[in-house]
GROMACS .gro file of C-alpha atoms in nm:
model
  320
    1MET     CA    1  -4.341  -1.775  -1.097
    2LEU     CA    2  -4.085  -1.478  -1.129
    3SER     CA    3  -4.019  -1.393  -1.504
    4SER     CA    4  -3.647  -1.387  -1.593
    5GLN     CA    5  -3.638  -1.005  -1.613
    6SER     CA    6  -3.757  -1.000  -1.272
    7TYR     CA    7  -3.501  -1.225  -1.149
    8VAL     CA    8  -3.242  -1.014  -1.294
    9ASN     CA    9  -3.355  -0.699  -1.140
   10ILE     CA   10  -3.345  -0.862  -0.774
   11SER     CA   11  -3.031  -1.057  -0.840
   12PHE     CA   12  -2.707  -0.989  -0.655
   13PHE     CA   13  -2.438  -0.884  -0.861
   14GLN     CA   14  -2.050  -0.837  -0.811
   15PRO     CA   15  -1.842  -0.760  -1.095
   16ALA     CA   16  -1.552  -1.003  -1.189
   17SER     CA   17  -1.333  -0.713  -1.217
   18PHE     CA   18  -1.303  -0.331  -1.251
   19LEU     CA   19  -1.172  -0.101  -1.532
   20MET     CA   20  -0.901   0.141  -1.428
   21ILE     CA   21  -0.835   0.453  -1.569
   22GLY     CA   22  -0.496   0.677  -1.583
   23ILE     CA   23  -0.513   1.037  -1.639
   24PRO     CA   24  -0.876   1.112  -1.774
   25GLY     CA   25  -0.842   1.301  -2.098
   26LEU     CA   26  -0.467   1.231  -2.144
   27GLU     CA   27  -0.485   0.852  -2.229
   28ALA     CA   28  -0.300   0.935  -2.568
   29VAL     CA   29  -0.001   1.045  -2.403
   30HIS     CA   30   0.009   0.783  -2.106
   31GLY     CA   31   0.354   0.660  -2.253
   32TRP     CA   32   0.512   1.014  -2.206
   33ILE     CA   33   0.326   1.059  -1.864
   34SER     CA   34   0.485   0.729  -1.756
   35ILE     CA   35   0.838   0.866  -1.750
   36PRO     CA   36   0.800   1.113  -1.472
   37PHE     CA   37   0.581   0.853  -1.292
   38SER     CA   38   0.858   0.603  -1.329
   39CYS     CA   39   1.132   0.852  -1.192
   40MET     CA   40   0.908   0.939  -0.909
   41TYR     CA   41   0.859   0.576  -0.808
   42THR     CA   42   1.242   0.499  -0.840
   43ALA     CA   43   1.329   0.806  -0.646
   44ALA     CA   44   1.082   0.727  -0.356
   45LEU     CA   45   1.193   0.341  -0.331
   46THR     CA   46   1.577   0.452  -0.359
   47GLY     CA   47   1.546   0.732  -0.089
   48ASN     CA   48   1.355   0.547   0.148
   49CYS     CA   49   1.558   0.233   0.109
   50LEU     CA   50   1.880   0.437   0.160
   51ILE     CA   51   1.720   0.572   0.476
   52LEU     CA   52   1.656   0.219   0.622
   53LEU     CA   53   2.009   0.109   0.520
   54ALA     CA   54   2.168   0.412   0.663
   55VAL     CA   55   1.981   0.363   1.007
   56ARG     CA   56   2.056  -0.009   0.996
   57ARG     CA   57   2.432   0.021   0.929
   58THR     CA   58   2.514   0.332   1.149
   59PRO     CA   59   2.526   0.264   1.532
   60SER     CA   60   2.522   0.621   1.620
   61LEU     CA   61   2.179   0.642   1.454
   62HIS     CA   62   2.021   0.375   1.679
   63GLN     CA   63   1.827   0.625   1.871
   64PRO     CA   64   1.424   0.671   1.902
   65MET     CA   65   1.440   0.968   1.649
   66TYR     CA   66   1.587   0.762   1.386
   67TYR     CA   67   1.397   0.452   1.448
   68PHE     CA   68   1.066   0.630   1.396
   69LEU     CA   69   1.217   0.795   1.061
   70SER     CA   70   1.289   0.411   0.967
   71MET     CA   71   0.924   0.346   1.035
   72LEU     CA   72   0.824   0.638   0.807
   73ALA     CA   73   1.054   0.516   0.539
   74LEU     CA   74   0.921   0.145   0.549
   75THR     CA   75   0.564   0.291   0.542
   76ASP     CA   76   0.640   0.506   0.231
   77VAL     CA   77   0.802   0.205   0.068
   78GLY     CA   78   0.460   0.018   0.152
   79LEU     CA   79   0.246   0.312   0.028
   80ILE     CA   80   0.449   0.317  -0.295
   81LEU     CA   81   0.442  -0.036  -0.377
   82SER     CA   82   0.058  -0.071  -0.311
   83THR     CA   83  -0.027   0.168  -0.609
   84MET     CA   84   0.304   0.119  -0.837
   85PRO     CA   85   0.209  -0.216  -1.023
   86THR     CA   86  -0.131  -0.105  -1.130
   87THR     CA   87  -0.032   0.250  -1.224
   88LEU     CA   88   0.256   0.139  -1.436
   89ALA     CA   89   0.032  -0.131  -1.597
   90VAL     CA   90  -0.204   0.128  -1.700
   91LEU     CA   91   0.054   0.363  -1.799
   92TRP     CA   92   0.296   0.130  -1.973
   93PHE     CA   93   0.088  -0.134  -2.112
   94ASP     CA   94  -0.269   0.000  -2.120
   95HIS     CA   95  -0.352  -0.301  -1.886
   96ARG     CA   96  -0.650  -0.155  -1.700
   97LEU     CA   97  -0.846  -0.475  -1.561
   98ILE     CA   98  -0.816  -0.533  -1.194
   99ALA     CA   99  -1.011  -0.829  -1.031
  100PHE     CA  100  -1.259  -0.753  -0.781
  101ASN     CA  101  -1.089  -0.938  -0.481
  102ALA     CA  102  -0.754  -0.802  -0.580
  103CYS     CA  103  -0.904  -0.442  -0.592
  104LEU     CA  104  -1.018  -0.501  -0.237
  105VAL     CA  105  -0.689  -0.623  -0.131
  106GLN     CA  106  -0.500  -0.325  -0.285
  107MET     CA  107  -0.753  -0.089  -0.137
  108PHE     CA  108  -0.692  -0.234   0.216
  109PHE     CA  109  -0.300  -0.200   0.214
  110LEU     CA  110  -0.316   0.138   0.043
  111HIS     CA  111  -0.555   0.276   0.317
  112SER     CA  112  -0.385   0.076   0.600
  113PHE     CA  113  -0.046   0.222   0.494
  114SER     CA  114  -0.186   0.581   0.478
  115VAL     CA  115  -0.321   0.533   0.852
  116VAL     CA  116   0.026   0.391   0.957
  117GLU     CA  117   0.189   0.696   0.816
  118SER     CA  118  -0.034   0.922   1.027
  119SER     CA  119   0.032   0.718   1.314
  120VAL     CA  120   0.411   0.740   1.273
  121LEU     CA  121   0.391   1.093   1.240
  122LEU     CA  122   0.205   1.145   1.563
  123ALA     CA  123   0.482   0.911   1.744
  124MET     CA  124   0.742   1.121   1.590
  125SER     CA  125   0.578   1.446   1.738
  126PHE     CA  126   0.575   1.263   2.063
  127ASP     CA  127   0.939   1.180   2.026
  128ARG     CA  128   1.014   1.550   1.961
  129PHE     CA  129   0.801   1.662   2.265
  130VAL     CA  130   0.997   1.431   2.505
  131ALA     CA  131   1.331   1.531   2.357
  132ILE     CA  132   1.279   1.901   2.403
  133SER     CA  133   1.072   1.906   2.715
  134ASN     CA  134   1.258   1.649   2.928
  135PRO     CA  135   1.596   1.570   2.743
  136LEU     CA  136   1.760   1.398   3.068
  137ARG     CA  137   1.483   1.138   3.063
  138TYR     CA  138   1.451   1.084   2.683
  139ALA     CA  139   1.630   0.775   2.668
  140ALA     CA  140   1.460   0.629   2.964
  141VAL     CA  141   1.124   0.715   2.838
  142LEU     CA  142   1.159   0.595   2.480
  143THR     CA  143   1.336   0.272   2.537
  144ASN     CA  144   1.357   0.001   2.272
  145ASN     CA  145   1.076  -0.206   2.402
  146VAL     CA  146   0.864   0.117   2.413
  147ILE     CA  147   0.947   0.191   2.055
  148ILE     CA  148   0.858  -0.169   1.973
  149ARG     CA  149   0.507  -0.152   2.134
  150ILE     CA  150   0.433   0.187   1.966
  151GLY     CA  151   0.511   0.020   1.621
  152LEU     CA  152   0.299  -0.282   1.699
  153ALA     CA  153   0.015  -0.064   1.825
  154ILE     CA  154   0.047   0.137   1.510
  155VAL     CA  155   0.021  -0.134   1.295
  156ALA     CA  156  -0.264  -0.297   1.478
  157ARG     CA  157  -0.466   0.025   1.501
  158ALA     CA  158  -0.436   0.047   1.113
  159MET     CA  159  -0.546  -0.328   1.063
  160LEU     CA  160  -0.831  -0.315   1.284
  161SER     CA  161  -0.958   0.015   1.147
  162LEU     CA  162  -0.949  -0.091   0.784
  163LEU     CA  163  -1.031  -0.466   0.827
  164PRO     CA  164  -1.426  -0.389   0.810
  165VAL     CA  165  -1.386  -0.196   0.485
  166PRO     CA  166  -1.371  -0.484   0.228
  167PHE     CA  167  -1.633  -0.693   0.389
  168LEU     CA  168  -1.853  -0.368   0.390
  169LEU     CA  169  -1.798  -0.340   0.023
  170LYS     CA  170  -1.859  -0.710  -0.066
  171ARG     CA  171  -2.212  -0.687   0.069
  172LEU     CA  172  -2.297  -0.431  -0.200
  173ASN     CA  173  -2.491  -0.508  -0.488
  174PHE     CA  174  -2.285  -0.347  -0.788
  175CYS     CA  175  -2.407  -0.189  -1.111
  176PRO     CA  176  -2.308  -0.383  -1.428
  177GLY     CA  177  -2.273  -0.058  -1.619
  178LYS     CA  178  -2.052   0.122  -1.367
  179MET     CA  179  -1.712  -0.071  -1.360
  180LEU     CA  180  -1.482   0.219  -1.458
  181LEU     CA  181  -1.296   0.347  -1.162
  182SER     CA  182  -1.155   0.713  -1.152
  183HIS     CA  183  -0.784   0.595  -1.084
  184SER     CA  184  -0.519   0.356  -1.178
  185PHE     CA  185  -0.567   0.210  -0.828
  186CYS     CA  186  -0.853   0.100  -0.590
  187PHE     CA  187  -0.965   0.377  -0.359
  188HIS     CA  188  -1.233   0.341  -0.124
  189PRO     CA  189  -1.478   0.644  -0.199
  190ASP     CA  190  -1.422   0.567  -0.562
  191VAL     CA  191  -1.509   0.186  -0.546
  192MET     CA  192  -1.813   0.216  -0.320
  193ARG     CA  193  -1.979   0.457  -0.564
  194ARG     CA  194  -1.985   0.212  -0.814
  195ALA     CA  195  -2.251   0.027  -0.619
  196CYS     CA  196  -2.625   0.052  -0.676
  197ALA     CA  197  -2.721  -0.013  -0.332
  198ASP     CA  198  -2.757   0.212  -0.027
  199ILE     CA  199  -2.397   0.309   0.087
  200THR     CA  200  -2.457   0.513   0.390
  201ILE     CA  201  -2.285   0.251   0.611
  202ASN     CA  202  -1.990   0.263   0.394
  203ILE     CA  203  -1.990   0.641   0.392
  204CYS     CA  204  -2.033   0.660   0.778
  205TYR     CA  205  -1.771   0.408   0.840
  206GLY     CA  206  -1.511   0.572   0.606
  207LEU     CA  207  -1.561   0.900   0.779
  208TYR     CA  208  -1.534   0.746   1.111
  209VAL     CA  209  -1.179   0.604   0.989
  210VAL     CA  210  -1.064   0.925   0.861
  211VAL     CA  211  -1.166   1.121   1.162
  212SER     CA  212  -1.040   0.855   1.426
  213THR     CA  213  -0.705   0.822   1.275
  214GLY     CA  214  -0.609   1.111   1.077
  215GLY     CA  215  -0.837   1.360   1.246
  216ILE     CA  216  -0.739   1.269   1.581
  217ASP     CA  217  -0.353   1.230   1.481
  218SER     CA  218  -0.345   1.585   1.340
  219LEU     CA  219  -0.499   1.738   1.644
  220LEU     CA  220  -0.259   1.554   1.877
  221ILE     CA  221   0.017   1.664   1.649
  222ILE     CA  222  -0.090   2.020   1.685
  223LEU     CA  223  -0.117   1.974   2.072
  224SER     CA  224   0.231   1.827   2.081
  225TYR     CA  225   0.399   2.127   1.908
  226THR     CA  226   0.179   2.382   2.113
  227LEU     CA  227   0.353   2.219   2.438
  228ILE     CA  228   0.697   2.222   2.236
  229LEU     CA  229   0.656   2.599   2.168
  230CYS     CA  230   0.553   2.666   2.527
  231THR     CA  231   0.868   2.463   2.647
  232VAL     CA  232   1.084   2.634   2.396
  233LEU     CA  233   0.964   2.989   2.493
  234GLU     CA  234   1.072   2.905   2.841
  235LEU     CA  235   1.447   2.875   2.746
  236ALA     CA  236   1.662   3.165   2.832
  237SER     CA  237   1.878   3.176   2.539
  238PRO     CA  238   1.762   3.259   2.187
  239GLN     CA  239   2.043   3.035   2.046
  240GLU     CA  240   1.886   2.748   2.247
  241ARG     CA  241   1.541   2.839   2.113
  242ILE     CA  242   1.668   2.807   1.757
  243ARG     CA  243   1.848   2.487   1.819
  244ALA     CA  244   1.549   2.330   1.964
  245LEU     CA  245   1.313   2.425   1.691
  246ASN     CA  246   1.547   2.326   1.432
  247THR     CA  247   1.528   1.975   1.553
  248CYS     CA  248   1.158   1.979   1.453
  249VAL     CA  249   1.183   2.131   1.107
  250SER     CA  250   1.211   1.804   0.920
  251HIS     CA  251   0.911   1.655   1.106
  252ILE     CA  252   0.690   1.971   1.067
  253LEU     CA  253   0.768   1.964   0.679
  254ALA     CA  254   0.666   1.588   0.663
  255VAL     CA  255   0.368   1.655   0.843
  256PHE     CA  256   0.252   1.938   0.581
  257VAL     CA  257   0.359   1.710   0.281
  258PHE     CA  258   0.127   1.417   0.422
  259PHE     CA  259  -0.180   1.618   0.581
  260ILE     CA  260  -0.235   1.894   0.335
  261PRO     CA  261  -0.272   1.671   0.008
  262GLY     CA  262  -0.478   1.412   0.232
  263ILE     CA  263  -0.728   1.676   0.357
  264THR     CA  264  -0.752   1.816   0.003
  265MET     CA  265  -0.814   1.466  -0.151
  266SER     CA  266  -1.077   1.393   0.127
  267MET     CA  267  -1.267   1.737   0.054
  268ILE     CA  268  -1.265   1.682  -0.323
  269HIS     CA  269  -1.410   1.334  -0.276
  270ARG     CA  270  -1.686   1.448  -0.046
  271PHE     CA  271  -1.768   1.802  -0.201
  272GLY     CA  272  -1.612   1.819  -0.535
  273ARG     CA  273  -1.803   1.556  -0.723
  274TYR     CA  274  -1.875   1.788  -1.029
  275LEU     CA  275  -1.495   1.909  -1.053
  276PRO     CA  276  -1.330   1.732  -1.361
  277HIS     CA  277  -1.216   1.392  -1.328
  278VAL     CA  278  -0.849   1.479  -1.406
  279VAL     CA  279  -0.865   1.714  -1.076
  280HIS     CA  280  -0.953   1.393  -0.853
  281ALA     CA  281  -0.677   1.189  -1.050
  282LEU     CA  282  -0.393   1.451  -0.997
  283VAL     CA  283  -0.472   1.515  -0.623
  284ALA     CA  284  -0.485   1.145  -0.571
  285TYR     CA  285  -0.167   1.112  -0.739
  286VAL     CA  286   0.002   1.392  -0.526
  287TYR     CA  287  -0.123   1.260  -0.192
  288LEU     CA  288   0.010   0.902  -0.273
  289MET     CA  289   0.344   0.970  -0.444
  290VAL     CA  290   0.467   1.320  -0.322
  291PRO     CA  291   0.528   1.228   0.069
  292PRO     CA  292   0.736   0.907  -0.029
  293VAL     CA  293   0.940   1.127  -0.274
  294LEU     CA  294   0.977   1.423  -0.061
  295ASN     CA  295   1.045   1.257   0.305
  296PRO     CA  296   1.378   1.131   0.211
  297ILE     CA  297   1.482   1.454   0.062
  298ILE     CA  298   1.368   1.662   0.352
  299TYR     CA  299   1.558   1.449   0.610
  300SER     CA  300   1.870   1.437   0.404
  301VAL     CA  301   1.892   1.786   0.381
  302LYS     CA  302   1.777   1.900   0.710
  303SER     CA  303   1.951   1.629   0.914
  304LYS     CA  304   2.314   1.615   0.880
  305PRO     CA  305   2.362   1.259   1.048
  306ILE     CA  306   2.128   1.113   0.804
  307ARG     CA  307   2.278   1.276   0.512
  308GLU     CA  308   2.631   1.154   0.617
  309ALA     CA  309   2.507   0.795   0.682
  310MET     CA  310   2.308   0.795   0.330
  311LEU     CA  311   2.646   0.888   0.152
  312ARG     CA  312   2.844   0.624   0.347
  313VAL     CA  313   2.587   0.376   0.217
  314LEU     CA  314   2.610   0.489  -0.138
  315ARG     CA  315   2.991   0.476  -0.106
  316TRP     CA  316   2.981   0.142   0.027
  317LYS     CA  317   2.758   0.027  -0.267
  318GLY     CA  318   2.995   0.173  -0.516
  319GLN     CA  319   3.301   0.000  -0.368
  320GLY     CA  320   3.115  -0.323  -0.352
   0.00000   0.00000   0.00000
């Protein structure tokens, strides 16, 4: 007969909930910190929704480039909405508990939208390559049906890549004394390290997802721009070269804004365990909040058609 203590030692434990944290060491000023966070969430939602409305209401923007921009804006809205409820709950009301299953759902959507954003940026680089290298066949190559298929493939890729992650976490035995997460949202490397079991499979699969999505996407984006640069250098006129490259500036900035914080966060989670917790938290917030905030600004500043369409939407709203 096993003793009760032995039974406890071999029993399987999954927490009813996790305890989230805002910015470590700054809990006393969470109320003040919530002000810039609220402003950033509002700016991201407003800017990206304006882009969606501008493209929808402007027939001249019904082109492949702007359809992909709409996908990017919609993804940024999803990324913001996946973390905003728990982050503001922690900062505003000090509500730090999140149910185990709710944590897995949030984690699934957070990482799925990240994969979708990476894939959309790759699709946009392909769009720029076709537009510059073969402008006469641009409309024939990127038809509406092709764009719809690309969009469906992007969503399917993200869903299939991330679907095993929650199930791999649910099989783990967690430590009763390690329920405190490092963020105000559920992040896969953070959640799996709360387990008291062997997480080698989780680490390997997480690395596989990162390499097979963001890693491959970034390499293909670099390849696309290498081919674009070769095409541009073959143009006879310097003015034509500048004009061709100007059409890529917004996308290049969006790529940097997304991938640099993403790579930094991945490196910190794998090799920066001894860094202060506040560093982990701030880098994660930059990765999740800065791209949705900056992308509408980048495209409204660098793209005159988008800027004018967004202003028309605002005037229409004002008149309404």
